[in-house]
Amino acid sequence: MKFFENTVKVRLFILFTSIVVIGVVVWNISVFYEGVKDEEREKMRIWSAAQASVNRAGEEQDLGLELEILNTINDIPMFIVNASGGFQEINNIPDPIASDSLRLKIFFKSIKNQNQPIIIDLGESGKQYLYYGDSSILTKIKYYPFILLLIIFLLIALIYLYYITAKNSEKNKLWAGMAKETAHQIGTPLSSLVGWLEILRSEEVNPEYILEIEKDIDRLKTITERFSKVGSKLTLKVSSLNKVVEYSFKYLSDRSSKLIQFSIELPDKEFLCELNPALLSWSIENLTKNAIDAMKGRGSIKICLFEDKNFYKIHVCDSGKGIPGSKFKTIFKPGYSTKKRGWGLGLSLSKRIIEDYHSGKIRVLSSSAESGTIFEIKLPKS
């Protein structure tokens, strides 16, 4: 608990620090922006004064300094407008815009409100007004805070993604470790049960009892094998898909309520593909048990095996109340369960077994309250 509280405090500290850093950086950029803007206005004020001096000058007056000032600014678009609103002079406007009167008027409107116009006093000749836009440097500075925020948000998103991925990886390792430990714990009493079974055989116990015990021991061996393979790198081998489906069907039909009507459709042709029989059988059983729970222990289940051009397909059909379309993908997420005591691992394990280990696909093919639900498993042909 103490560690958790410290972790929350660390996250809040990091969040607060990030907000402060972003605020300081944005504030400094804003201050810098305003400083550059003031400098540009001072340049334009000096430029307008030089322009007014040129307009008022006599023929013999030396205008060297004024002309030099007028030629120093070449990256700020400017319009000199007379008292009647016409363009008296334009400077630093791109040629395609300057040569098109319509585009020139549109461009003038776009920069007209960027800065307050500067009045050029021509004395007896009247006044002119200097409208100017922002320089390319000032335009870039204007967008820097947004670019910076975008970069920061991207970094935060990457850090969050890394955190979630690491957390999920940690969860997967935890579940895999628990599964292997479960297999290990089951293995010890299982070995003992095998020994006791041999003793029972020597004591001439009813063979039917021994047969049932053997079935349960075999089942425990299968469960142990399944759990031991979780999180491990599997080596798939070419096996009969028909036998795996038939085994799963027989096991479930023999051990389920008599109120459930089981049926199966298998092809005459044997389907061979690369698979792990223990894990694939586990997936089919999870789908079937999920269907039984959906029907509340009463209804019909049908398992079908068939093929198309590229895949072998297994359908698990039930007569339950159906699944809302919005939940078709959610039900495969770890932790999702509609049962009070469910952990929400069955369907997520099935999805991982089919898609990660067998390179196949698993999905809800169709579902409705009238016709029930059809789960589909697709396995690529060898």
Coordinates of N, CA and C in Angstrom, one line a residue, residues 96-321:
P96 N 3.8 36.3 -57.9 CA 2.5 35.7 -58.3 C 1.3 36.5 -57.7
I97 N 1.5 37.0 -56.4 CA 0.4 37.7 -55.8 C 0.4 39.2 -56.3
A98 N 1.6 39.8 -56.4 CA 1.7 41.2 -56.8 C 1.2 41.4 -58.2
S99 N 1.3 40.4 -59.0 CA 0.8 40.6 -60.4 C -0.7 40.3 -60.6
D100 N -1.4 39.8 -59.6 CA -2.8 39.4 -59.6 C -3.5 40.4 -58.7
S101 N -4.3 41.3 -59.2 CA -5.0 42.3 -58.4 C -5.9 41.6 -57.4
L102 N -6.6 40.6 -57.7 CA -7.6 39.9 -56.8 C -6.8 39.3 -55.7
R103 N -5.8 38.5 -56.0 CA -5.0 37.9 -55.0 C -4.3 38.9 -54.1
L104 N -3.9 40.0 -54.7 CA -3.2 41.1 -53.9 C -4.2 41.7 -52.9
K105 N -5.5 41.9 -53.2 CA -6.4 42.4 -52.3 C -6.7 41.4 -51.2
I106 N -6.8 40.1 -51.5 CA -7.0 39.1 -50.5 C -5.8 39.0 -49.5
F107 N -4.6 39.1 -50.1 CA -3.4 39.1 -49.3 C -3.4 40.3 -48.3
F108 N -3.8 41.5 -48.9 CA -3.8 42.7 -48.0 C -4.8 42.5 -46.9
K109 N -5.9 42.0 -47.1 CA -6.9 41.7 -46.0 C -6.3 40.8 -45.0
S110 N -5.5 39.8 -45.4 CA -5.0 38.8 -44.4 C -4.0 39.4 -43.5
I111 N -3.3 40.5 -43.9 CA -2.2 41.1 -43.1 C -2.7 42.4 -42.5
K112 N -3.8 42.9 -42.9 CA -4.2 44.2 -42.5 C -4.4 44.3 -41.0
N113 N -4.9 43.3 -40.3 CA -5.1 43.3 -38.9 C -4.0 42.7 -38.1
Q114 N -2.9 42.3 -38.7 CA -1.8 41.7 -38.0 C -1.1 42.8 -37.1
N115 N -1.0 44.0 -37.6 CA -0.3 45.1 -36.9 C -1.0 46.4 -37.1
Q116 N -0.9 47.3 -36.1 CA -1.5 48.6 -36.3 C -0.8 49.4 -37.4
P117 N -1.5 50.0 -38.3 CA -0.8 50.8 -39.4 C 0.0 52.0 -38.8
I118 N 1.1 52.3 -39.5 CA 1.9 53.5 -39.1 C 1.6 54.6 -40.1
I119 N 1.4 55.8 -39.5 CA 1.0 56.9 -40.3 C 2.3 57.6 -40.8
I120 N 2.3 57.9 -42.1 CA 3.4 58.5 -42.8 C 3.0 60.0 -43.1
D121 N 3.5 60.9 -42.4 CA 3.1 62.3 -42.5 C 3.9 63.0 -43.7
L122 N 3.2 63.4 -44.7 CA 3.9 64.0 -45.9 C 3.8 65.5 -45.9
G123 N 3.4 66.0 -44.7 CA 3.2 67.5 -44.6 C 2.0 68.0 -45.4
E124 N 2.2 69.0 -46.3 CA 1.1 69.5 -47.1 C 0.5 68.5 -48.1
S125 N 1.3 67.5 -48.4 CA 0.8 66.5 -49.4 C -0.1 65.5 -48.7
G126 N -0.3 65.6 -47.4 CA -1.3 64.7 -46.8 C -0.6 63.6 -46.0
K127 N -1.3 62.5 -45.9 CA -0.8 61.4 -45.1 C -1.0 60.1 -45.9
Q128 N -0.1 59.2 -45.6 CA -0.2 57.8 -46.1 C -0.2 56.8 -44.9
Y129 N -0.6 55.6 -45.2 CA -0.6 54.6 -44.1 C 0.1 53.4 -44.5
L130 N 1.0 53.0 -43.6 CA 1.9 51.8 -43.8 C 1.3 50.6 -43.1
Y131 N 0.8 49.6 -43.9 CA 0.3 48.4 -43.3 C 1.4 47.3 -43.6
Y132 N 1.7 46.5 -42.6 CA 2.8 45.5 -42.8 C 2.4 44.2 -42.0
G133 N 2.9 43.1 -42.5 CA 2.6 41.8 -41.9 C 3.8 41.4 -41.1
D134 N 3.7 40.2 -40.6 CA 4.8 39.6 -39.8 C 5.8 39.0 -40.7
S135 N 7.1 39.1 -40.3 CA 8.2 38.6 -41.1 C 8.1 37.0 -41.0
S136 N 8.9 36.4 -41.8 CA 8.9 34.9 -41.8 C 9.4 34.4 -40.4
I137 N 10.4 35.0 -39.8 CA 10.9 34.6 -38.5 C 9.8 34.7 -37.5
L138 N 9.1 35.8 -37.5 CA 8.0 36.0 -36.5 C 6.9 35.0 -36.7
T139 N 6.6 34.7 -37.9 CA 5.6 33.7 -38.2 C 6.0 32.3 -37.7
K140 N 7.2 32.0 -37.8 CA 7.7 30.7 -37.3 C 7.7 30.7 -35.8
I141 N 8.1 31.8 -35.1 CA 8.0 31.9 -33.7 C 6.6 31.7 -33.2
K142 N 5.6 32.3 -33.9 CA 4.2 32.2 -33.5 C 3.7 30.8 -33.4
Y143 N 4.3 29.9 -34.2 CA 3.8 28.5 -34.2 C 4.6 27.6 -33.4
Y144 N 5.8 28.1 -32.9 CA 6.6 27.3 -32.1 C 5.9 26.7 -30.8
P145 N 5.1 27.4 -30.1 CA 4.5 26.8 -28.9 C 3.6 25.7 -29.3
F146 N 2.9 25.8 -30.4 CA 2.0 24.7 -30.8 C 2.8 23.4 -31.2
I147 N 4.0 23.7 -31.9 CA 4.8 22.6 -32.3 C 5.4 21.9 -31.1
L148 N 5.8 22.8 -30.1 CA 6.4 22.3 -28.9 C 5.4 21.4 -28.1
L149 N 4.2 22.0 -28.0 CA 3.1 21.2 -27.3 C 2.9 19.9 -28.0
L150 N 2.8 19.9 -29.3 CA 2.6 18.7 -30.1 C 3.7 17.6 -29.8
I151 N 4.9 18.1 -29.8 CA 6.1 17.2 -29.5 C 6.0 16.6 -28.1
I152 N 5.6 17.5 -27.2 CA 5.5 17.0 -25.8 C 4.4 16.0 -25.7
F153 N 3.2 16.3 -26.3 CA 2.1 15.4 -26.2 C 2.5 14.0 -26.9
L154 N 3.2 14.1 -28.0 CA 3.7 12.9 -28.6 C 4.6 12.1 -27.7
L155 N 5.5 12.8 -27.0 CA 6.4 12.1 -26.1 C 5.6 11.5 -24.9
I156 N 4.6 12.2 -24.4 CA 3.8 11.7 -23.4 C 3.0 10.5 -23.8
A157 N 2.5 10.5 -25.1 CA 1.8 9.4 -25.6 C 2.7 8.2 -25.8
L158 N 4.0 8.4 -26.2 CA 4.9 7.3 -26.4 C 5.3 6.7 -25.0
I159 N 5.4 7.6 -24.0 CA 5.7 7.1 -22.7 C 4.6 6.3 -22.1
Y160 N 3.4 6.8 -22.3 CA 2.2 6.1 -21.9 C 2.0 4.8 -22.6
L161 N 2.3 4.8 -23.9 CA 2.2 3.5 -24.6 C 3.2 2.5 -24.1
Y162 N 4.4 3.0 -23.8 CA 5.5 2.1 -23.3 C 5.1 1.6 -21.9
Y163 N 4.5 2.5 -21.1 CA 4.0 2.1 -19.8 C 3.0 1.0 -19.8
I164 N 2.0 1.2 -20.7 CA 0.9 0.2 -20.9 C 1.4 -1.1 -21.4
T165 N 2.3 -1.0 -22.4 CA 2.9 -2.2 -23.0 C 3.7 -3.0 -21.9
A166 N 4.5 -2.2 -21.1 CA 5.3 -2.9 -20.1 C 4.4 -3.5 -19.0
K167 N 3.3 -2.8 -18.7 CA 2.4 -3.3 -17.7 C 1.7 -4.5 -18.2
N168 N 1.2 -4.5 -19.5 CA 0.6 -5.7 -20.0 C 1.6 -6.9 -20.1
S169 N 2.9 -6.6 -20.5 CA 3.9 -7.6 -20.5 C 4.1 -8.2 -19.1
E170 N 4.1 -7.3 -18.1 CA 4.2 -7.8 -16.7 C 3.1 -8.7 -16.3
K171 N 1.9 -8.3 -16.7 CA 0.7 -9.1 -16.5 C 0.8 -10.5 -17.1
N172 N 1.2 -10.4 -18.4 CA 1.3 -11.7 -19.1 C 2.3 -12.6 -18.5
K173 N 3.4 -12.0 -18.0 CA 4.4 -12.9 -17.3 C 3.9 -13.4 -16.0
L174 N 3.1 -12.6 -15.3 CA 2.5 -13.0 -14.1 C 1.5 -14.2 -14.3
W175 N 0.7 -14.0 -15.3 CA -0.3 -15.1 -15.6 C 0.5 -16.4 -16.1
A176 N 1.5 -16.2 -16.9 CA 2.3 -17.4 -17.4 C 2.9 -18.0 -16.2
G177 N 3.5 -17.2 -15.3 CA 4.1 -17.8 -14.1 C 3.2 -18.5 -13.2
M178 N 2.0 -18.0 -13.0 CA 0.9 -18.6 -12.2 C 0.5 -19.9 -12.9
A179 N 0.4 -19.9 -14.2 CA 0.0 -21.1 -14.9 C 1.0 -22.2 -14.8
K180 N 2.3 -21.9 -14.9 CA 3.3 -22.9 -14.8 C 3.4 -23.4 -13.3
E181 N 3.2 -22.5 -12.4 CA 3.2 -22.9 -11.0 C 2.1 -23.8 -10.7
T182 N 0.9 -23.5 -11.3 CA -0.3 -24.4 -11.1 C 0.0 -25.8 -11.7
A183 N 0.6 -25.8 -12.9 CA 1.0 -27.1 -13.5 C 1.9 -27.9 -12.6
H184 N 2.9 -27.2 -12.0 CA 3.9 -27.8 -11.1 C 3.2 -28.3 -9.9
Q185 N 2.3 -27.6 -9.3 CA 1.6 -28.0 -8.1 C 0.7 -29.2 -8.3
I186 N 0.0 -29.2 -9.5 CA -0.8 -30.3 -9.8 C 0.0 -31.6 -10.1
G187 N 1.2 -31.4 -10.6 CA 2.0 -32.6 -11.0 C 2.4 -33.5 -9.8
T188 N 2.6 -32.9 -8.7 CA 3.0 -33.7 -7.5 C 1.9 -34.6 -7.0
P189 N 0.7 -34.2 -6.7 CA -0.4 -35.1 -6.3 C -0.8 -36.0 -7.5
L190 N -0.6 -35.6 -8.7 CA -1.0 -36.4 -9.8 C -0.1 -37.6 -9.9
S191 N 1.2 -37.5 -9.7 CA 2.1 -38.6 -9.6 C 1.7 -39.6 -8.5
S192 N 1.3 -39.0 -7.4 CA 0.8 -39.9 -6.3 C -0.4 -40.6 -6.6
L193 N -1.4 -40.0 -7.4 CA -2.6 -40.6 -7.8 C -2.3 -41.8 -8.7
V194 N -1.4 -41.6 -9.6 CA -1.0 -42.7 -10.5 C -0.5 -43.9 -9.7
G195 N 0.3 -43.7 -8.7 CA 0.8 -44.8 -7.8 C -0.4 -45.5 -7.1
W196 N -1.3 -44.7 -6.5 CA -2.5 -45.2 -5.8 C -3.3 -46.0 -6.8
L197 N -3.4 -45.6 -8.0 CA -4.2 -46.3 -9.0 C -3.7 -47.7 -9.2
E198 N -2.3 -47.9 -9.3 CA -1.7 -49.2 -9.4 C -2.0 -50.1 -8.2
I199 N -2.0 -49.5 -7.0 CA -2.4 -50.2 -5.8 C -3.8 -50.7 -5.9
L200 N -4.7 -49.9 -6.3 CA -6.1 -50.3 -6.4 C -6.3 -51.4 -7.4
R201 N -5.5 -51.4 -8.5 CA -5.6 -52.5 -9.5 C -5.2 -53.8 -8.8
S202 N -4.2 -53.8 -7.9 CA -3.7 -55.0 -7.3 C -4.7 -55.5 -6.2
E203 N -5.6 -54.6 -5.7 CA -6.6 -54.9 -4.7 C -7.9 -55.4 -5.3
E204 N -7.9 -55.6 -6.6 CA -9.1 -56.2 -7.3 C -10.3 -55.3 -7.0
V205 N -10.2 -54.0 -7.2 CA -11.3 -53.1 -7.1 C -12.1 -53.2 -8.3
N206 N -13.4 -52.8 -8.3 CA -14.3 -52.8 -9.4 C -13.6 -52.1 -10.6
P207 N -13.4 -52.8 -11.8 CA -12.7 -52.2 -12.9 C -13.4 -50.9 -13.4
E208 N -14.7 -50.8 -13.2 CA -15.4 -49.6 -13.7 C -14.9 -48.4 -12.9
Y209 N -14.7 -48.6 -11.6 CA -14.2 -47.5 -10.8 C -12.8 -47.1 -11.2
I210 N -12.0 -48.1 -11.5 CA -10.6 -47.8 -12.0 C -10.6 -47.1 -13.3
L211 N -11.5 -47.5 -14.2 CA -11.6 -46.8 -15.5 C -12.0 -45.4 -15.3
E212 N -12.9 -45.0 -14.5 CA -13.3 -43.6 -14.3 C -12.2 -42.8 -13.6
I213 N -11.4 -43.5 -12.7 CA -10.3 -42.8 -12.1 C -9.2 -42.5 -13.2
E214 N -9.0 -43.5 -14.1 CA -8.0 -43.3 -15.1 C -8.4 -42.1 -16.0
K215 N -9.7 -42.0 -16.3 CA -10.2 -40.9 -17.1 C -9.9 -39.5 -16.5
D216 N -10.1 -39.5 -15.2 CA -9.9 -38.2 -14.4 C -8.4 -37.9 -14.3
I217 N -7.6 -39.0 -14.2 CA -6.1 -38.8 -14.1 C -5.6 -38.3 -15.5
D218 N -6.2 -38.9 -16.6 CA -5.8 -38.4 -17.9 C -6.2 -37.0 -18.1
R219 N -7.4 -36.6 -17.6 CA -7.8 -35.2 -17.7 C -6.9 -34.3 -16.9
L220 N -6.5 -34.7 -15.8 CA -5.5 -33.9 -15.0 C -4.2 -33.7 -15.7
K221 N -3.8 -34.8 -16.4 CA -2.6 -34.7 -17.2 C -2.7 -33.7 -18.3
T222 N -3.9 -33.7 -18.9 CA -4.1 -32.8 -20.0 C -4.1 -31.3 -19.5
I223 N -4.8 -31.1 -18.3 CA -4.8 -29.8 -17.7 C -3.4 -29.3 -17.4
T224 N -2.6 -30.2 -16.8 CA -1.2 -29.9 -16.5 C -0.4 -29.5 -17.7
E225 N -0.6 -30.3 -18.8 CA 0.1 -30.0 -20.0 C -0.3 -28.6 -20.6
R226 N -1.6 -28.3 -20.5 CA -2.0 -27.0 -21.0 C -1.4 -25.9 -20.2
F227 N -1.5 -25.9 -18.9 CA -1.0 -24.8 -18.1 C 0.5 -24.7 -18.2
S228 N 1.2 -25.8 -18.4 CA 2.7 -25.8 -18.5 C 3.1 -25.1 -19.8
K229 N 2.2 -25.1 -20.8 CA 2.5 -24.5 -22.1 C 2.2 -23.0 -22.2
V230 N 1.5 -22.4 -21.3 CA 1.1 -21.0 -21.3 C 2.4 -20.2 -21.1
G231 N 2.6 -19.3 -22.1 CA 3.8 -18.4 -22.0 C 5.0 -19.0 -22.6
S232 N 4.9 -20.3 -23.1 CA 6.1 -20.9 -23.6 C 6.0 -20.9 -25.2
K233 N 7.2 -21.0 -25.8 CA 7.2 -21.0 -27.2 C 6.9 -22.5 -27.7
L234 N 5.8 -22.6 -28.5 CA 5.3 -23.9 -28.8 C 5.9 -24.4 -30.2
T235 N 6.1 -25.7 -30.3 CA 6.4 -26.3 -31.5 C 5.2 -27.0 -32.0
L236 N 4.6 -26.6 -33.1 CA 3.4 -27.2 -33.6 C 3.7 -28.4 -34.4
K237 N 2.9 -29.4 -34.4 CA 3.1 -30.5 -35.3 C 1.8 -30.8 -36.1
V238 N 2.0 -31.5 -37.2 CA 0.9 -31.9 -38.1 C 0.1 -32.9 -37.4
S239 N -1.2 -32.6 -37.1 CA -2.1 -33.5 -36.4 C -3.5 -33.5 -37.0
S240 N -4.3 -34.5 -36.6 CA -5.7 -34.6 -37.1 C -6.6 -33.6 -36.4
L241 N -7.1 -32.6 -37.1 CA -8.0 -31.7 -36.5 C -9.3 -32.4 -36.2
N242 N -9.7 -33.4 -37.0 CA -11.0 -34.1 -36.7 C -10.9 -34.7 -35.3
K243 N -9.8 -35.3 -35.0 CA -9.7 -36.0 -33.7 C -9.7 -35.1 -32.5
V244 N -9.1 -33.9 -32.7 CA -9.1 -32.9 -31.6 C -10.5 -32.4 -31.4
V245 N -11.3 -32.1 -32.4 CA -12.6 -31.6 -32.3 C -13.5 -32.7 -31.7
E246 N -13.3 -33.9 -32.2 CA -14.2 -35.0 -31.7 C -13.9 -35.3 -30.2
Y247 N -12.6 -35.2 -29.8 CA -12.2 -35.5 -28.4 C -12.8 -34.4 -27.5
S248 N -12.8 -33.2 -27.9 CA -13.4 -32.1 -27.1 C -14.9 -32.2 -27.0
F249 N -15.5 -32.6 -28.1 CA -17.0 -32.8 -28.1 C -17.3 -33.9 -27.1
K250 N -16.6 -35.1 -27.2 CA -17.0 -36.2 -26.4 C -16.8 -35.9 -24.9
Y251 N -15.7 -35.3 -24.6 CA -15.4 -34.9 -23.2 C -16.5 -34.1 -22.6
L252 N -16.9 -33.0 -23.4 CA -17.9 -32.1 -22.9 C -19.3 -32.7 -22.8
S253 N -19.6 -33.4 -23.8 CA -21.0 -34.0 -23.9 C -21.1 -35.1 -22.8
D254 N -20.1 -35.8 -22.4 CA -20.2 -36.8 -21.4 C -20.3 -36.2 -20.0
R255 N -19.8 -35.0 -19.8 CA -19.7 -34.4 -18.5 C -20.6 -33.2 -18.3
S256 N -21.4 -32.9 -19.3 CA -22.3 -31.8 -19.1 C -23.7 -32.3 -18.7
S257 N -24.6 -31.3 -18.4 CA -25.9 -31.6 -18.0 C -26.7 -32.3 -19.1
K258 N -27.6 -33.2 -18.7 CA -28.4 -33.9 -19.7 C -29.4 -33.0 -20.4
L259 N -29.6 -31.8 -19.8 CA -30.5 -30.8 -20.4 C -29.9 -30.1 -21.6
I260 N -28.6 -30.3 -21.8 CA -27.9 -29.8 -23.0 C -27.8 -30.9 -24.1
Q261 N -28.4 -30.6 -25.2 CA -28.3 -31.5 -26.4 C -27.1 -31.2 -27.3
F262 N -26.2 -32.1 -27.3 CA -25.0 -32.0 -28.1 C -25.1 -32.6 -29.4
S263 N -24.6 -32.0 -30.5 CA -24.5 -32.6 -31.8 C -23.2 -32.2 -32.5
I264 N -22.7 -33.0 -33.4 CA -21.4 -32.7 -34.0 C -21.5 -33.1 -35.5
E265 N -20.9 -32.3 -36.4 CA -20.8 -32.6 -37.8 C -19.3 -32.6 -38.2
L266 N -18.8 -33.7 -38.5 CA -17.4 -33.9 -39.0 C -17.4 -34.4 -40.4
P267 N -16.4 -33.9 -41.2 CA -16.3 -34.3 -42.6 C -15.7 -35.7 -42.7
D268 N -16.0 -36.4 -43.8 CA -15.5 -37.7 -44.0 C -13.9 -37.7 -44.2
K269 N -13.5 -36.5 -44.8 CA -12.1 -36.4 -45.1 C -11.4 -35.9 -43.8
E270 N -10.2 -36.4 -43.6 CA -9.4 -36.0 -42.4 C -8.6 -34.7 -42.7
F271 N -8.8 -33.7 -41.8 CA -8.1 -32.5 -42.0 C -6.8 -32.5 -41.2
L272 N -5.7 -32.3 -41.8 CA -4.4 -32.3 -41.2 C -3.8 -30.9 -41.2
C273 N -3.4 -30.4 -40.1 CA -2.8 -29.1 -40.0 C -1.8 -29.0 -38.8
E274 N -1.0 -28.0 -38.8 CA 0.0 -27.8 -37.7 C -0.8 -27.2 -36.5
L275 N -0.7 -27.9 -35.4 CA -1.5 -27.5 -34.2 C -0.9 -28.1 -33.0
N276 N -1.3 -27.6 -31.8 CA -1.1 -28.2 -30.5 C -2.4 -28.8 -30.0
P277 N -2.6 -30.1 -30.0 CA -3.9 -30.7 -29.7 C -4.4 -30.2 -28.3
A278 N -3.5 -30.2 -27.3 CA -3.9 -29.9 -25.9 C -4.5 -28.4 -25.8
L279 N -3.8 -27.5 -26.5 CA -4.2 -26.1 -26.4 C -5.4 -25.8 -27.3
L280 N -5.5 -26.4 -28.5 CA -6.6 -26.2 -29.3 C -7.9 -26.8 -28.7
S281 N -7.7 -27.9 -28.1 CA -8.9 -28.5 -27.4 C -9.4 -27.6 -26.3
W282 N -8.4 -27.0 -25.6 CA -8.8 -26.1 -24.5 C -9.6 -24.9 -25.0
S283 N -9.2 -24.4 -26.2 CA -10.0 -23.3 -26.8 C -11.4 -23.7 -27.1
I284 N -11.6 -24.9 -27.7 CA -12.9 -25.4 -28.1 C -13.7 -25.6 -26.8
E285 N -13.1 -26.1 -25.8 CA -13.8 -26.3 -24.5 C -14.2 -25.0 -23.9
N286 N -13.4 -24.0 -24.0 CA -13.7 -22.7 -23.4 C -14.9 -22.1 -24.1
L287 N -15.0 -22.2 -25.5 CA -16.1 -21.7 -26.2 C -17.4 -22.4 -25.9
T288 N -17.2 -23.7 -25.7 CA -18.4 -24.5 -25.4 C -18.9 -24.2 -24.0
K289 N -18.0 -24.1 -23.0 CA -18.4 -23.8 -21.7 C -19.1 -22.4 -21.6
N290 N -18.5 -21.5 -22.4 CA -19.1 -20.2 -22.4 C -20.6 -20.2 -23.0
A291 N -20.8 -21.1 -24.0 CA -22.1 -21.3 -24.6 C -23.0 -21.9 -23.5
I292 N -22.6 -22.9 -22.8 CA -23.4 -23.5 -21.8 C -23.8 -22.5 -20.7
D293 N -22.9 -21.6 -20.3 CA -23.2 -20.6 -19.3 C -24.2 -19.6 -19.9
A294 N -24.1 -19.3 -21.2 CA -25.0 -18.3 -21.8 C -26.5 -18.9 -21.8
M295 N -26.6 -20.2 -22.0 CA -27.9 -20.9 -22.0 C -28.4 -21.2 -20.7
K296 N -27.6 -20.9 -19.6 CA -28.0 -21.3 -18.2 C -28.3 -22.8 -18.0
G297 N -27.5 -23.6 -18.7 CA -27.5 -25.0 -18.5 C -28.7 -25.7 -19.2
R298 N -29.3 -25.1 -20.2 CA -30.4 -25.7 -20.9 C -30.5 -25.2 -22.3
G299 N -30.4 -26.1 -23.3 CA -30.4 -25.7 -24.7 C -29.7 -26.7 -25.6
S300 N -29.2 -26.3 -26.7 CA -28.5 -27.2 -27.6 C -27.2 -26.6 -28.1
I301 N -26.2 -27.4 -28.3 CA -24.9 -27.0 -28.8 C -24.5 -27.9 -29.9
K302 N -24.0 -27.2 -31.0 CA -23.6 -28.0 -32.2 C -22.2 -27.5 -32.6
I303 N -21.3 -28.5 -32.8 CA -19.9 -28.2 -33.2 C -19.8 -28.8 -34.6
C304 N -19.3 -27.9 -35.5 CA -19.1 -28.3 -36.9 C -17.7 -28.0 -37.3
L305 N -17.2 -28.9 -38.2 CA -15.9 -28.8 -38.8 C -16.0 -28.9 -40.3
F306 N -15.5 -27.9 -41.0 CA -15.5 -27.9 -42.4 C -14.3 -27.0 -43.0
E307 N -14.3 -26.9 -44.2 CA -13.1 -26.1 -44.8 C -13.6 -25.2 -46.0
D308 N -12.8 -24.2 -46.3 CA -12.9 -23.5 -47.5 C -11.6 -23.5 -48.2
K309 N -11.4 -22.5 -49.1 CA -10.2 -22.5 -49.9 C -8.9 -22.4 -49.1
N310 N -8.9 -21.6 -48.1 CA -7.7 -21.3 -47.4 C -7.6 -21.7 -45.9
F311 N -8.8 -22.0 -45.4 CA -8.9 -22.3 -43.9 C -9.7 -23.5 -43.6
Y312 N -9.3 -24.1 -42.4 CA -10.2 -25.1 -41.8 C -11.0 -24.3 -40.8
K313 N -12.3 -24.5 -40.7 CA -13.2 -23.7 -39.8 C -13.9 -24.6 -38.8
I314 N -14.0 -24.1 -37.6 CA -14.7 -24.8 -36.5 C -15.8 -23.8 -36.0
H315 N -17.0 -24.3 -36.0 CA -18.1 -23.5 -35.5 C -18.7 -24.1 -34.3
V316 N -18.8 -23.3 -33.2 CA -19.5 -23.7 -32.0 C -20.8 -22.9 -31.9
C317 N -21.9 -23.6 -32.1 CA -23.2 -22.9 -32.2 C -24.0 -23.3 -30.9
D318 N -24.7 -22.3 -30.4 CA -25.6 -22.5 -29.2 C -26.9 -21.8 -29.4
S319 N -27.9 -22.2 -28.6 CA -29.2 -21.6 -28.7 C -29.5 -20.6 -27.6
G320 N -28.4 -20.0 -27.1 CA -28.6 -19.0 -26.0 C -29.2 -17.7 -26.4
K321 N -29.2 -16.8 -25.5 CA -29.9 -15.5 -25.6 C -29.1 -14.5 -26.5

